[in-house]
XYZ file of C-alpha atoms in Angstrom:
380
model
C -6.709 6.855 25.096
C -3.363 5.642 24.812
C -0.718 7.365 22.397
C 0.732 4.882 19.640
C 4.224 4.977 18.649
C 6.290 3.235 15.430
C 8.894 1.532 17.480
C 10.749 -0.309 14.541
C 9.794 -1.357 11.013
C 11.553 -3.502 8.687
C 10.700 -5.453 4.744
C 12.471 -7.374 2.686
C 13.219 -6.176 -0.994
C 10.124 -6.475 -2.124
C 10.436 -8.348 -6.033
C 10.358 -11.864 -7.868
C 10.750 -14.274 -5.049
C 10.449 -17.419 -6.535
C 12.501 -19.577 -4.058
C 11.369 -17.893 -1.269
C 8.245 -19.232 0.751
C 5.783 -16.592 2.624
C 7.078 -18.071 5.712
C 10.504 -16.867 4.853
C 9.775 -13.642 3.538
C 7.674 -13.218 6.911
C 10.590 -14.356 8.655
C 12.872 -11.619 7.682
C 10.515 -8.859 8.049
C 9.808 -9.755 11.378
C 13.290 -10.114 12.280
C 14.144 -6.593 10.854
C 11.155 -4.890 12.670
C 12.698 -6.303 16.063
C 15.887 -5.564 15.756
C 15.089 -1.763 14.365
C 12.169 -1.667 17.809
C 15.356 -2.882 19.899
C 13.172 -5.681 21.039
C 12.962 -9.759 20.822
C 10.274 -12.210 19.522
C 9.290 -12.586 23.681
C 8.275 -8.853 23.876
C 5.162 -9.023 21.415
C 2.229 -9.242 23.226
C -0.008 -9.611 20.337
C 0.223 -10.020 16.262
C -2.091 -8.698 13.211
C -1.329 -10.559 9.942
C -2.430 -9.351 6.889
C -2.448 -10.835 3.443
C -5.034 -10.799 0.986
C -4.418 -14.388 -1.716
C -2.374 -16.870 0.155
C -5.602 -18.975 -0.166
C -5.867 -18.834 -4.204
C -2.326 -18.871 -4.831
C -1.076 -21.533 -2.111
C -4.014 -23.334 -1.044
C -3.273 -22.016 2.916
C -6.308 -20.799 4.210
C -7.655 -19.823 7.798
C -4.569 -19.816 10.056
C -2.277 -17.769 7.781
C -0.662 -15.739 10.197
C 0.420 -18.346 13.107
C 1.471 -20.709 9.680
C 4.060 -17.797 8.935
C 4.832 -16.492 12.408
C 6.454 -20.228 13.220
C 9.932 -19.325 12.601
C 9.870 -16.044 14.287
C 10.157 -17.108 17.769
C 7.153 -15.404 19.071
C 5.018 -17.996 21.074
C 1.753 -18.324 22.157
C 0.042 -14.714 22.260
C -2.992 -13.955 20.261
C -2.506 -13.681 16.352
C -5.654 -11.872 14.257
C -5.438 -12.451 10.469
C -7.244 -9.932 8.166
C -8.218 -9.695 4.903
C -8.938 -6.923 3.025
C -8.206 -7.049 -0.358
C -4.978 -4.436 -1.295
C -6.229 -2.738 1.700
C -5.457 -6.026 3.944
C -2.054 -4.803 5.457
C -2.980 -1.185 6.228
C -6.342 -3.174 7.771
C -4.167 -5.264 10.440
C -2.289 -1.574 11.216
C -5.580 -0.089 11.505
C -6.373 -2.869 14.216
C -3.346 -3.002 15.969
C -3.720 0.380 16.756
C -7.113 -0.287 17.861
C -5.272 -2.334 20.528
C -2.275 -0.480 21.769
C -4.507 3.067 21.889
C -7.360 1.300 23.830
C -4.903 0.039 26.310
C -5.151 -3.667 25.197
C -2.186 -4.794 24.686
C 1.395 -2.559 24.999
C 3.384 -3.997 22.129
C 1.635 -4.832 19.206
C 3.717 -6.383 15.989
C 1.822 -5.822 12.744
C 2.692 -8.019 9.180
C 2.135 -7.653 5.759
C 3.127 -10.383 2.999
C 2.286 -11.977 -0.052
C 3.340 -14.391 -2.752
C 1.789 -13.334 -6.072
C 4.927 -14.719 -8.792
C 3.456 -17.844 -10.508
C 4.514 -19.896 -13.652
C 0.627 -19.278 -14.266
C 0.330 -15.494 -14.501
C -3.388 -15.981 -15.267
C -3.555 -17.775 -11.310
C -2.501 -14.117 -10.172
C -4.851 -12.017 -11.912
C -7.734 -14.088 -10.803
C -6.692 -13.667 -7.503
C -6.482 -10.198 -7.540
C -9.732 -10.324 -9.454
C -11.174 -11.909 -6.550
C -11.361 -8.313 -4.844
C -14.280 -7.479 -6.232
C -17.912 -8.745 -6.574
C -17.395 -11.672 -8.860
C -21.481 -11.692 -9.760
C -20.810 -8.159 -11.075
C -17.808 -8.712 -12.696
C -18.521 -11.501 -14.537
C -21.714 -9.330 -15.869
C -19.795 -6.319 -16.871
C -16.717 -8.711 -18.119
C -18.451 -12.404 -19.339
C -15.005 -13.238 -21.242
C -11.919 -11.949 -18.649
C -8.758 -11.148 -20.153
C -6.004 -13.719 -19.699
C -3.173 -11.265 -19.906
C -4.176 -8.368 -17.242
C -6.052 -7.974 -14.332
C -9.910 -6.743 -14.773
C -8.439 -4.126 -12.338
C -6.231 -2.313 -15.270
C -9.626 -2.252 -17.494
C -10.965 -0.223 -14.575
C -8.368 1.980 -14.563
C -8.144 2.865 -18.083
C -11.871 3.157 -18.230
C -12.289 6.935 -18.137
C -12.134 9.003 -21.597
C -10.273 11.971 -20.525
C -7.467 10.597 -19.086
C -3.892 12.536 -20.494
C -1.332 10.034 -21.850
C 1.457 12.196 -21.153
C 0.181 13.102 -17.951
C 0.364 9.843 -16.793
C 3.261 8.745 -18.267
C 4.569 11.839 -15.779
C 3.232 10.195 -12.350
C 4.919 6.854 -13.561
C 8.287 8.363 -13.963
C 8.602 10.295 -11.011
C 7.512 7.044 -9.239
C 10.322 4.622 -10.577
C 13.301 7.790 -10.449
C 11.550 7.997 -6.938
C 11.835 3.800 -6.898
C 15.479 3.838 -8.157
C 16.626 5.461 -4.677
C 15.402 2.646 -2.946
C 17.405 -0.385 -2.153
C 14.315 -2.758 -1.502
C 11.939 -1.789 -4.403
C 11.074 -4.100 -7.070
C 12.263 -1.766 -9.515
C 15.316 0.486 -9.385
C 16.120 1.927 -12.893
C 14.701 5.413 -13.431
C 12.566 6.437 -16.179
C 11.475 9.263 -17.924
C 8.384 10.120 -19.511
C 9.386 8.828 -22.996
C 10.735 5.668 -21.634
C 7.468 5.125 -19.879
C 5.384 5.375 -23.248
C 7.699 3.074 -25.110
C 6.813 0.705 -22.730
C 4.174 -2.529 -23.457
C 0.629 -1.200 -24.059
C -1.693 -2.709 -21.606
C -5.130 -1.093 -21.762
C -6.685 2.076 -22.912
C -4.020 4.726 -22.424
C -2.037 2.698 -19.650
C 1.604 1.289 -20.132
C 3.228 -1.736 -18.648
C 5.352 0.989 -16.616
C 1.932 2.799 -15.458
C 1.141 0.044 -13.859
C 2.148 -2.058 -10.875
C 3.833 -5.310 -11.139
C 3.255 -8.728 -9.451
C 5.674 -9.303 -7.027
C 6.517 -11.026 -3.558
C 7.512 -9.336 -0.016
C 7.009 -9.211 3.620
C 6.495 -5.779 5.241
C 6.494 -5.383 9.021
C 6.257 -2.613 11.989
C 6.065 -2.770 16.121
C 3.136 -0.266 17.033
C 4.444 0.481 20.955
C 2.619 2.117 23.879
C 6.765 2.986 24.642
C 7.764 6.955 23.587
C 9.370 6.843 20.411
C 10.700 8.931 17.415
C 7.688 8.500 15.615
C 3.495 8.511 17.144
C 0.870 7.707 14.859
C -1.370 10.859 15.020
C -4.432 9.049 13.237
C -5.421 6.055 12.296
C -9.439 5.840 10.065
C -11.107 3.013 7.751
C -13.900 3.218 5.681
C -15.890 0.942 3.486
C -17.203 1.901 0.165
C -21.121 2.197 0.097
C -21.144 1.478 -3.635
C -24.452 2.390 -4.538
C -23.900 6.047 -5.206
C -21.265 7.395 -7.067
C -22.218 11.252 -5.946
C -21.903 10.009 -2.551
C -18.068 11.029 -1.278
C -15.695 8.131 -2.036
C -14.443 5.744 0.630
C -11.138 7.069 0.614
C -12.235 10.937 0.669
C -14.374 9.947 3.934
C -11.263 7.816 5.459
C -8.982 10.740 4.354
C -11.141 13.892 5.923
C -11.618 11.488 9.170
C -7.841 10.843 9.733
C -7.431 15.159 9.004
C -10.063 15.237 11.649
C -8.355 13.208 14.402
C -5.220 14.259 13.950
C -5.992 17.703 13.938
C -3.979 18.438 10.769
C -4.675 19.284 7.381
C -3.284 18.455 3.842
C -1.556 21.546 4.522
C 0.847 20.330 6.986
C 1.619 16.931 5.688
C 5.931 16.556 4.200
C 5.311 13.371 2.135
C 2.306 11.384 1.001
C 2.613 7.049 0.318
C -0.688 6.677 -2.007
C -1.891 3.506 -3.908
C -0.870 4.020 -6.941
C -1.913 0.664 -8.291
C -1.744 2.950 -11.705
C -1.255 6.380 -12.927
C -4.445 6.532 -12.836
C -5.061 5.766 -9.560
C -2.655 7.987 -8.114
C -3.890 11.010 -10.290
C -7.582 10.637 -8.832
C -6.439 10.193 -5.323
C -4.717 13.875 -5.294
C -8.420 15.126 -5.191
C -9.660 12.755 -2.656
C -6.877 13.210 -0.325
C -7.262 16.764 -0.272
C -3.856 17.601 -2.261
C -5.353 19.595 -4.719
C -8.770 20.587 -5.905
C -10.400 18.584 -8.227
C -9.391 19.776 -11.822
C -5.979 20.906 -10.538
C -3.845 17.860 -10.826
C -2.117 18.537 -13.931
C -1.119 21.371 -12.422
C 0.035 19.380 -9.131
C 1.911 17.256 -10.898
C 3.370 19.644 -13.665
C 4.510 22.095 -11.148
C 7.074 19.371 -9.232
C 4.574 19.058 -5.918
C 4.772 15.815 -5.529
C 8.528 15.127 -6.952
C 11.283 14.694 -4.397
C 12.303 18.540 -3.622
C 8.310 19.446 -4.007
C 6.438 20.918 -1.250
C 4.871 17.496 -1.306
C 6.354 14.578 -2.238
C 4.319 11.766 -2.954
C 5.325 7.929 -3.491
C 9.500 8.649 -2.144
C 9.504 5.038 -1.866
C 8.517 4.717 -5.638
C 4.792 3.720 -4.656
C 3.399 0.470 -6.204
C 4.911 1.450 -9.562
C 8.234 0.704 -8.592
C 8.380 -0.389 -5.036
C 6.084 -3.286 -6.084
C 2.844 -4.321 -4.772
C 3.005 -7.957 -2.887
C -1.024 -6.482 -2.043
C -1.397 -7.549 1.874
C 2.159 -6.379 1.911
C 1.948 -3.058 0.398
C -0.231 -1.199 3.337
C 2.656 -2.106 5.453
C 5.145 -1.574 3.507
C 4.393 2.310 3.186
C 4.295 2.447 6.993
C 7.864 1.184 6.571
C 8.551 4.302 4.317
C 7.322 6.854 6.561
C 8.791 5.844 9.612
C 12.153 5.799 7.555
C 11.730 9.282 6.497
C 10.600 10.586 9.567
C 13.719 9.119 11.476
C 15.790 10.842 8.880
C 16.605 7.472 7.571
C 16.094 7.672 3.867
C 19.186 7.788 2.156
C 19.232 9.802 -1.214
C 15.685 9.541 -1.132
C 14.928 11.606 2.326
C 12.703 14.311 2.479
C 14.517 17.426 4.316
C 12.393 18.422 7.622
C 9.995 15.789 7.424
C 7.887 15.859 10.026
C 4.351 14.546 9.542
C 3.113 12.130 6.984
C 0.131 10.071 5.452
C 0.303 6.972 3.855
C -3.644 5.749 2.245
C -3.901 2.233 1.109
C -7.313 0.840 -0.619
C -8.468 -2.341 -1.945
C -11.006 -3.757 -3.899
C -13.915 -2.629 -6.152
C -17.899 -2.771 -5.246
C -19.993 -0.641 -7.537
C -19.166 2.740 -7.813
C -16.602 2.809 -5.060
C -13.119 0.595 -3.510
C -14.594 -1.847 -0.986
C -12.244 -0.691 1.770
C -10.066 2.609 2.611
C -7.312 2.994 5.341
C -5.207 6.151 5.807
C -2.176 6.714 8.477
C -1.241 10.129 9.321
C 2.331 9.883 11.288
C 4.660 12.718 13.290
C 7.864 12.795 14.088
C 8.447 13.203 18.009
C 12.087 14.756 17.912
């Protein structure tokens, strides 16, 4: 098999784009991935788009990818679209590793983007409604809300969830988030601040959960030595049926320990999907970063704070980096190939040297309908 190497990654801020077009926010990505990779548009040998609503909220459908790669200057060399729900960038990753390891192709340019900012707010939460079984949905939830996702009732759907707990996550993610120039938002928060914010649902806060946004994420996966190899790559669907079964993400999670030959112990940084507070407090378990029952303690005890053992989210995770959703899988493969070429500013993580990023997307029965998870390592 052949090793896979991060040879450049670039985004744009990632935000409220509205006179920007997909194309262009693809456009810039792409430009910034090449010129970090020290390569042009005529040394991709293949492409892996991913976006998950371009169809609901644009009307473009089927060729999304070579509509959006136009621009770019790369010509005529095959170009796979996925979609994946939230999970679809970190799903084109997944499969342009596929490539480059099995000896397929040598330089492999993977995309993330979305456009989710519309004068009809109620147009996006469909859409991102649209990641789950509608037949279900529409049982459990006859009358939809018109000012939130169904996603956010999920969420805040358990009855021991800690208010102040949360409220904790969020505000390390946006102080995280206000240390990076391209997140959506940059203005740290504390605790407080995060409670006085809008109530949404159940215990969750307009600042516990992530915003609609636009962006473009991209990265050049390289048969080439680099600074950075990509030490595992596993996806997982959810089975659905069984929620005593282990989760999709656990499974995807214990597979990518497996083939890297690394455990929790040894990872610097973590980029979860923190679509909520919520989210990101159950996926501490499921990743391995704590046993279950301990993540009060986790979180409590600075782990996952810049400085931690274990920093989770230094980009500011969905909270605050935003969460364009085919973008966002890509986007924190941006982040750890910034940290681990030393390369994150006042957000950097001293020593990093491996790190996971798990993206998810979707919702059928008990469990997400797809998993991804990255493990990277520093070369130098």
């Amino acid at each position: 098999m052949t090793d896979v190497f991060v040879q450049g990654s670039g985004m744009t801020r990632f935000g409220r784009h509205l006179d920007r077009s997909p194309r262009d926010l693809v456009e810039e990505a792409v430009a910034a991935a090449l010129a970090d990779a020290g390569l042009g548009p005529a040394d991709v040998d293949a492409v892996v788009v991913g976006n998950a609503v371009d169809g609901l909220m644009t009307g473009q459908e089927s060729v999304r990818g070579q509509v959006v790669l136009r621009g770019t200057g790369i010509r005529g060399v095959p170009v796979v679209n996925t979609e994946n729900a939230c999970a679809s960038g970190a799903v084109a990753a997944h499969l342009g590793w596929q490539s480059v390891v099995a000896g397929l192709h040598r330089r492999v340019l993977v995309v993330g983007y979305e456009k989710l900012v519309h004068p009809d707010r109620e147009k996006a939460f469909r859409a991102f409604d649209a990641s789950m079984d509608l037949e279900e949905m529409r049982a459990l939830h006859p009358e939809p809300p018109t000012d939130r996702t169904i996603f956010m009732d999920h969420y805040a759907g358990r009855d021991d969830l800690d208010e102040s707990l949360l409220a904790e996550i969020a505000a390390k993610n946006h102080t995280h988030g206000s240390l990076n120039p391209l997140a959506q938002y940059r203005t740290p928060l504390d605790a407080a601040e995060v409670l006085a914010s809008r109530a949404i649902v159940g215990p969750l806060r307009l600042r516990m959960c992530a915003p609609m946004g636009d962006g473009a994420a991209a990265v050049v996966l390289s048969a080439s030595p680099g600074p950075v190899r990509v030490l595992a790559s596993a996806m997982t669907s959810g089975r659905g049926d069984d929620a005593s079964m282990p989760t999709a993400v656990s499974r995807a999670a214990s597979l990518a320990y497996e083939r890297a030959g690394l455990g929790p112990e040894d990872l610097d940084l973590v980029e979860l999907h923190d679509a909520t507070a919520v989210g990101e407090l159950e996926l501490y378990a499921q990743l391995q970063l704590c046993a279950s029952g301990s993540e009060e303690a986790l979180v409590k005890g600075g782990t996952t704070r810049l400085g931690g053992a274990r920093p989770v989210n230094t980009s500011g995770g969905l909270l605050a980096r935003g969460h364009p959703i085919g973008a966002t899988g890509v986007a924190q493969l941006v982040e750890l190939h910034t940290q681990l070429t030393g390369r994150g500013g006042a957000r950097q993580v001293d020593g990093a040297r491996i790190a996971m990023a798990q993206n998810l997307g979707g919702i059928v029965g008990t469990d997400v309908a797809c998993a991804v998870v990255h493990v990277l390592g520093g070369t130098s």
